[in-house]
Coordinates of C-alpha atoms in Angstrom, one line a residue:
X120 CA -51.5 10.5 48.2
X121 CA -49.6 8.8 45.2
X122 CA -51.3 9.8 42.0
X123 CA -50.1 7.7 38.6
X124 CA -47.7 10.5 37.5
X125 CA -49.3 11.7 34.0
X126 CA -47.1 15.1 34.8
X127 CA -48.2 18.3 36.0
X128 CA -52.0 19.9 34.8
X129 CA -51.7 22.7 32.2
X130 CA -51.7 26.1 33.3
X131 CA -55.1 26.2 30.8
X132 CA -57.5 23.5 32.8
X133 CA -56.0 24.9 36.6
X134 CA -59.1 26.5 38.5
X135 CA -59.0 30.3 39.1
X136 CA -60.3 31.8 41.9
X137 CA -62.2 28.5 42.6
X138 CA -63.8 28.3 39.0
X139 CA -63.7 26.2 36.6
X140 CA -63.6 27.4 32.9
X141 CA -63.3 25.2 30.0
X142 CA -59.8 25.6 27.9
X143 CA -61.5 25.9 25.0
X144 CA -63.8 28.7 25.9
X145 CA -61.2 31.0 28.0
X146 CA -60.5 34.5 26.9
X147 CA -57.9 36.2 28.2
X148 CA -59.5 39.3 29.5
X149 CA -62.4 38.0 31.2
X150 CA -64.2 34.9 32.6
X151 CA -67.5 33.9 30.5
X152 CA -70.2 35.5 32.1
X153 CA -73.7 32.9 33.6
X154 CA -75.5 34.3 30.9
X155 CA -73.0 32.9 27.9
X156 CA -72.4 29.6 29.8
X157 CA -76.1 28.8 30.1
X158 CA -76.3 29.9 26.4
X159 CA -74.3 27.4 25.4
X160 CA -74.7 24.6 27.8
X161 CA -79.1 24.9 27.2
X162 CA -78.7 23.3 24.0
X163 CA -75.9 20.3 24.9
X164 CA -78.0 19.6 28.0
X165 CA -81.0 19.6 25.5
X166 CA -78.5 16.9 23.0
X167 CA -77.7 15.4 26.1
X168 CA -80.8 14.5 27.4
X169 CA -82.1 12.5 24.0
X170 CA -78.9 10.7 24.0
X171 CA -78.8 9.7 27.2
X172 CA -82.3 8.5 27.8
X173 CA -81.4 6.0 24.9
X174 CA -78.1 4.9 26.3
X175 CA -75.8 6.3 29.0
X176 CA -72.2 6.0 28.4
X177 CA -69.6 4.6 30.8
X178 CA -68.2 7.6 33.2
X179 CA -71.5 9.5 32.9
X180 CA -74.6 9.9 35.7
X181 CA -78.5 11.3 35.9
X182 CA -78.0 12.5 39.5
X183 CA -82.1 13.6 40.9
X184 CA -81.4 15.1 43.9
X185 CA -84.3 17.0 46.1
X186 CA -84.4 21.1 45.7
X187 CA -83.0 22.2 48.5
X188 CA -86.0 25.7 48.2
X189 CA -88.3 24.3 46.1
X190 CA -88.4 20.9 46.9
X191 CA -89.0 19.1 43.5
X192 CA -86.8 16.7 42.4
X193 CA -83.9 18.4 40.2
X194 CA -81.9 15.9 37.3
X195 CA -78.2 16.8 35.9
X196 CA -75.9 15.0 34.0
X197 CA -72.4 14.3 36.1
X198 CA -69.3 12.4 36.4
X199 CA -69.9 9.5 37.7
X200 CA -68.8 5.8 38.2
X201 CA -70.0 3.1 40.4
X202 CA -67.3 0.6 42.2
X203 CA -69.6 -2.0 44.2
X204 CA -71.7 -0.1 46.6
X205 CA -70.4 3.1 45.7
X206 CA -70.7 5.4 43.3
X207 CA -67.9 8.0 42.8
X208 CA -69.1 11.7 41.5
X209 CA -67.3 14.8 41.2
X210 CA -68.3 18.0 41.0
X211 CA -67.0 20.1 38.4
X212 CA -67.5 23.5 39.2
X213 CA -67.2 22.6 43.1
X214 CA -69.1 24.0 45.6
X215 CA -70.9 26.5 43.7
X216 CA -72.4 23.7 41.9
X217 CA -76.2 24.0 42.4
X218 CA -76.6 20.3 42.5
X219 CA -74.1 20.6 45.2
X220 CA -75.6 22.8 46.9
X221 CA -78.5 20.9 47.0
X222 CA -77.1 17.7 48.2
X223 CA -75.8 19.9 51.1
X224 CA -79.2 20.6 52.0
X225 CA -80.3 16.7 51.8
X226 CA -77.5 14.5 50.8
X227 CA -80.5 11.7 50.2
X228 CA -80.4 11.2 46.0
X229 CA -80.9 8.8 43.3
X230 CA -78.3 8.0 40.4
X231 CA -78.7 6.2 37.6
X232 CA -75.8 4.9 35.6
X233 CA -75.5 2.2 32.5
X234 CA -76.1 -0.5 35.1
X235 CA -79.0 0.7 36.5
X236 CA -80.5 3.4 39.0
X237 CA -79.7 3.8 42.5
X238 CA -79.8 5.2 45.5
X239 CA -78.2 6.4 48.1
X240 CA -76.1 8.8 50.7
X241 CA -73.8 11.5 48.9
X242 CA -71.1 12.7 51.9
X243 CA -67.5 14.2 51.4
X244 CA -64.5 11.9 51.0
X245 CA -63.6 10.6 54.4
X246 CA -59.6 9.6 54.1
X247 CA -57.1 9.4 52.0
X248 CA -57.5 5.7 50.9
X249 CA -61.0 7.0 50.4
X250 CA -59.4 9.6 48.3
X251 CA -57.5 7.2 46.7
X252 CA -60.4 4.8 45.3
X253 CA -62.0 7.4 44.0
X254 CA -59.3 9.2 42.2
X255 CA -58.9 5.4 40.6
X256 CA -61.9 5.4 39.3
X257 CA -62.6 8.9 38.6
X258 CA -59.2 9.8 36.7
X259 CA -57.8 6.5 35.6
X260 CA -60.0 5.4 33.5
X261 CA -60.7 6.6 29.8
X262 CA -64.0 5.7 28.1
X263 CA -65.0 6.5 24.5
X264 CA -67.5 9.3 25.2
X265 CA -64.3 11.2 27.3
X266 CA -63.2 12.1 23.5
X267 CA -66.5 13.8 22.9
X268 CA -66.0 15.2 26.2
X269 CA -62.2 16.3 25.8
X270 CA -63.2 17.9 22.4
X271 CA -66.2 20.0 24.1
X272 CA -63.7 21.4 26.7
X273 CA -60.6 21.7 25.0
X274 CA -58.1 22.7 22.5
X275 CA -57.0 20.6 19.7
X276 CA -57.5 16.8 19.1
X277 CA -58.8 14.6 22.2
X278 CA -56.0 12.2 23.1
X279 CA -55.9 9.8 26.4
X280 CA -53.5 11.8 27.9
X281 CA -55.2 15.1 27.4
X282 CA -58.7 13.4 28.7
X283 CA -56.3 11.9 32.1
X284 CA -55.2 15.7 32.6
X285 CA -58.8 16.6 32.7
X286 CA -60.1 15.0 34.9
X287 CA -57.4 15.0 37.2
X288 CA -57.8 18.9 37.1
X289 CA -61.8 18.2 38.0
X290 CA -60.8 16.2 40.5
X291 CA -58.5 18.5 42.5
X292 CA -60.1 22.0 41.5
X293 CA -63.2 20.6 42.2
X294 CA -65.2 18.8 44.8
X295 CA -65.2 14.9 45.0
X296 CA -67.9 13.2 46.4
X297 CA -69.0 9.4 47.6
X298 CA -72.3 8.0 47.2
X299 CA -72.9 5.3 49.8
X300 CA -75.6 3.2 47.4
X301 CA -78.7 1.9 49.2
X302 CA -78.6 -2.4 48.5
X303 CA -82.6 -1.9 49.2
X304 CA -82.6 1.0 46.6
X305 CA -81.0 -0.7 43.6
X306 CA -82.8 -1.1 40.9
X307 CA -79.9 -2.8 38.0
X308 CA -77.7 -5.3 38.4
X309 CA -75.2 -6.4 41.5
X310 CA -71.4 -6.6 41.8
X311 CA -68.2 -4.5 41.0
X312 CA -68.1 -2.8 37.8
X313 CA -64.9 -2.1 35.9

């Protein structure tokens, strides 16, 4: 596959050992620990959910997916973007995502993005034009909440480029995904969204 060439993704954002570790929190000698990454992401989730029940920005999901022990429905906050009857999501921290891990269990979930709620099938990426579409609409794109986002993960000033390297290093670290959205299911408006 043909990526827009935006050159090759810092040595800083590259997985290691399958994990994902934001640039702006990596130490040298060590990994951060669950305990310090729930420390700090508690609170932005807390931010995140105030903010985002008034308005969600472009580029960013509420995924509910069902609990793949317990059941109950389980909400997070991921990349997403919806192209017609799909929606394109990726998984940053791949499969040891618990949402992930969930959706394995019953791929059956809702989503609700800026132009409504839907839902739908999540499966893996079938082919490489498959591949394609959603590396268009995943990594090509820059909205005005990726600065906030760029800023949270790394070093120094958030610039298009920078936020382009990102998520192209979410993208092939992690673990892309498809949802096929439900027409019966759709609660928002029809059509392709840009």
């Amino acid at each position: 596959m043909n990526e827009p060439a935006i050159g090759p993704i810092p040595d800083s954002l590259r997985y290691r050992d399958g994990d994902y570790t934001p640039e702006r929190f990596r130490r040298r000698d060590q990994p951060p620990t669950l305990r310090q990454i729930r420390r700090l992401t508690r609170p932005l989730r807390a931010l995140h959910s105030v903010w985002f029940t008034v308005r969600l920005p472009h580029g960013v999901g509420v995924l509910t997916t069902t609990g793949r022990k317990s059941g109950k429905p389980r909400r997070t906050f991921v990349k997403a973007i919806r192209e017609g009857d799909r929606a394109y999501l990726v998984s940053i921290r791949g499969e040891r995502a618990l949402w992930l891990k969930n959706i394995r269990a019953d791929p059956v979930v809702s989503v609700r993005l800026r132009d409504g709620t839907f839902t739908g099938v999540v499966r893996d990426l079938r082919d490489d034009s498959e591949r394609r579409a959603a590396y268009l609409a995943l990594c090509d794109r820059v909205h005005a909440f990726d600065y906030a986002e760029n800023a949270f993960h790394r070093r120094g000033l958030p610039s298009r480029t920078k936020i382009l390297e990102l998520h192209r290093a979410w993208f092939e670290g992690g673990t892309p995904l498809v949802v096929d959205l439900d027409p019966a299911g759709v609660n928002g408006r029809s059509g392709r969204r840009r």
